[in-house]
XYZ file of N, CA and C in Angstrom:
219
model
N 3.134 -0.134 25.017
C 2.299 -1.092 23.688
C 3.483 -0.115 22.734
N 3.716 -1.082 20.927
C 4.435 -1.477 20.594
C 3.693 -0.503 19.768
N 4.592 -0.256 18.818
C 3.946 0.873 17.518
C 4.164 0.029 16.411
N 3.605 0.356 14.922
C 3.749 0.004 13.827
C 4.435 0.504 13.143
N 5.650 -0.479 12.873
C 6.509 0.611 11.784
C 5.846 0.522 9.915
N 5.763 2.139 9.621
C 5.312 1.747 8.355
C 6.481 2.238 7.229
N 6.099 1.726 5.722
C 6.275 2.870 5.381
C 6.124 3.265 3.948
N 5.747 4.718 3.508
C 5.480 5.546 2.313
C 5.825 5.541 1.279
N 4.333 4.858 0.352
C 5.058 4.132 -1.033
C 5.593 5.139 -1.892
N 5.467 6.413 -2.092
C 5.446 7.142 -2.740
C 6.312 7.401 -2.925
N 7.501 6.964 -2.844
C 8.924 6.932 -3.412
C 9.029 6.048 -4.476
N 8.607 4.659 -4.358
C 8.188 3.076 -5.079
C 7.385 3.545 -6.056
N 7.141 4.779 -6.515
C 4.928 5.067 -7.311
C 5.261 4.267 -8.647
N 6.929 4.558 -9.276
C 7.000 3.556 -10.307
C 6.734 1.614 -10.037
N 7.186 1.786 -9.318
C 6.605 0.093 -8.840
C 5.285 -0.284 -9.028
N 4.832 -1.080 -8.833
C 3.585 -1.767 -8.756
C 3.424 -2.435 -7.067
N 2.060 -1.650 -7.117
C 1.678 -2.266 -6.063
C 2.310 -3.400 -5.449
N 1.504 -4.527 -5.603
C 2.207 -5.639 -5.174
C 3.061 -5.506 -4.669
N 4.727 -5.400 -5.765
C 5.968 -5.196 -5.970
C 5.708 -4.507 -4.177
N 5.748 -3.837 -3.927
C 6.137 -2.616 -2.678
C 5.871 -3.563 -1.911
N 4.346 -3.836 -1.234
C 3.751 -4.493 -0.543
C 5.005 -6.345 -0.133
N 5.445 -6.465 -1.347
C 6.560 -7.754 -1.245
C 8.280 -7.592 -0.931
N 8.125 -5.885 -0.742
C 9.744 -5.807 -0.649
C 9.711 -5.094 0.694
N 8.239 -4.083 0.487
C 8.007 -4.205 2.080
C 8.133 -5.086 3.287
N 7.138 -6.310 3.058
C 7.265 -7.464 3.737
C 8.355 -7.756 4.302
N 9.335 -8.615 2.915
C 10.984 -8.594 3.263
C 11.580 -7.456 3.772
N 11.507 -6.563 3.392
C 12.290 -5.713 4.216
C 12.132 -5.662 6.401
N 10.635 -6.631 6.084
C 10.067 -6.301 7.985
C 9.520 -5.424 7.968
N 8.826 -4.194 7.402
C 7.750 -3.616 7.786
C 6.577 -4.153 8.336
N 5.544 -3.577 9.371
C 4.195 -4.123 9.677
C 2.965 -3.385 9.162
N 3.421 -2.394 7.973
C 2.426 -2.378 6.846
C 3.017 -0.607 6.513
N 2.154 -0.253 5.302
C 2.702 0.102 4.476
C 1.467 2.346 4.573
N 1.837 3.633 4.273
C 1.534 4.455 4.547
C 1.543 4.370 2.894
N 0.148 4.557 2.172
C 0.219 4.150 0.686
C -0.906 5.607 -0.181
N 0.636 5.326 -1.031
C 0.754 7.152 -1.871
C -1.024 6.136 -2.863
N -1.139 8.358 -2.768
C -2.465 8.063 -4.381
C -2.012 8.160 -5.197
N -0.873 7.846 -6.339
C -0.260 7.579 -7.685
C -0.242 6.684 -7.709
N 1.032 6.748 -8.737
C 1.203 5.446 -9.786
C -0.134 4.003 -9.254
N -0.279 3.549 -9.273
C -0.864 2.360 -9.066
C -1.274 1.626 -7.856
N -0.748 3.028 -7.248
C -0.998 2.353 -5.425
C -2.055 2.600 -4.761
N -2.596 3.839 -4.957
C -4.043 3.529 -4.612
C -4.518 4.339 -5.811
N -5.996 4.369 -6.100
C -6.299 5.237 -6.200
C -8.141 5.565 -7.037
N -7.607 7.091 -6.596
C -9.449 7.541 -5.941
C -10.108 6.854 -6.639
N -10.025 8.022 -8.018
C -11.026 7.701 -9.311
C -11.643 6.114 -9.144
N -10.692 5.161 -8.763
C -11.155 3.703 -9.084
C -11.893 2.951 -7.721
N -11.350 3.317 -6.700
C -12.018 3.307 -5.510
C -13.319 3.977 -5.574
N -13.561 4.819 -5.646
C -15.318 4.945 -5.602
C -16.240 4.744 -7.247
N -15.344 4.183 -7.711
C -16.324 3.605 -9.765
C -16.132 1.627 -9.293
N -15.337 1.253 -8.536
C -15.574 0.095 -8.278
C -15.074 -0.246 -7.307
N -16.146 -1.310 -6.407
C -17.088 -1.708 -5.298
C -16.235 -2.463 -4.345
N -15.325 -3.546 -5.485
C -14.248 -3.638 -5.523
C -12.983 -3.536 -5.488
N -12.871 -3.074 -5.779
C -11.318 -2.376 -5.713
C -10.935 -2.015 -4.548
N -10.796 -1.648 -2.834
C -10.630 -1.496 -1.676
C -10.233 -3.047 -1.522
N -11.622 -4.254 -1.498
C -10.708 -5.250 -0.793
C -9.643 -5.874 -1.743
N -9.573 -5.512 -3.043
C -8.610 -6.479 -3.923
C -7.264 -6.389 -3.213
N -6.795 -4.652 -2.916
C -6.041 -3.815 -2.245
C -5.693 -4.805 -0.581
N -7.467 -4.498 0.139
C -6.952 -5.415 1.356
C -6.377 -7.003 1.044
N -6.768 -7.468 -0.235
C -6.113 -8.815 0.023
C -4.721 -9.005 -0.452
N -4.109 -8.167 -1.257
C -2.997 -7.486 -1.493
C -2.230 -7.672 -0.465
N -2.336 -6.295 0.394
C -1.801 -6.031 1.551
C -2.457 -7.573 2.668
N -2.879 -8.130 3.182
C -3.057 -9.230 3.540
C -1.590 -10.818 3.223
N -1.700 -10.349 1.917
C -0.755 -11.804 1.555
C 0.522 -11.406 1.464
N 1.482 -10.248 2.005
C 2.428 -10.209 2.337
C 2.380 -9.598 3.707
N 0.982 -9.651 4.481
C 1.238 -9.505 6.231
C 1.111 -8.093 6.705
N 0.892 -7.060 5.411
C 0.874 -5.880 5.914
C -0.812 -5.116 6.516
N -0.528 -4.084 7.021
C -1.133 -3.308 7.522
C -1.182 -2.491 6.745
N -2.757 -1.555 6.917
C -2.257 0.062 5.903
C -2.963 0.940 7.053
N -2.850 2.100 7.688
C -2.839 3.383 9.135
C -3.169 4.367 8.455
N -2.466 4.495 7.158
C -2.546 5.482 5.826
C -2.658 5.686 5.037
N -3.318 6.161 4.402
C -3.039 6.912 2.613
C -3.151 8.390 2.373
N -1.984 8.478 1.424
C -1.549 9.906 2.058
C -2.234 10.458 0.182
N -2.430 11.803 0.167
C -2.855 12.748 -0.968
C -1.766 13.583 -0.259
N -0.949 14.113 -1.342
C -0.163 15.054 -0.873
C -0.509 16.038 -1.888
């Protein structure tokens, strides 16, 4: 069984989420561990806007990436 290789986005929180997705895809990653800082994942927006998570999923799909973990340290 193969396991997805993911990239933690926290070290690139100064870059827009879509840019990190593009880079991770180019670098050959299968998905992301999304940090809850920068614009990568904003919990308050996810709670307030019913379309927020769907837009994140669409961005991930655009770059053929999955997400298995959301990190909030």
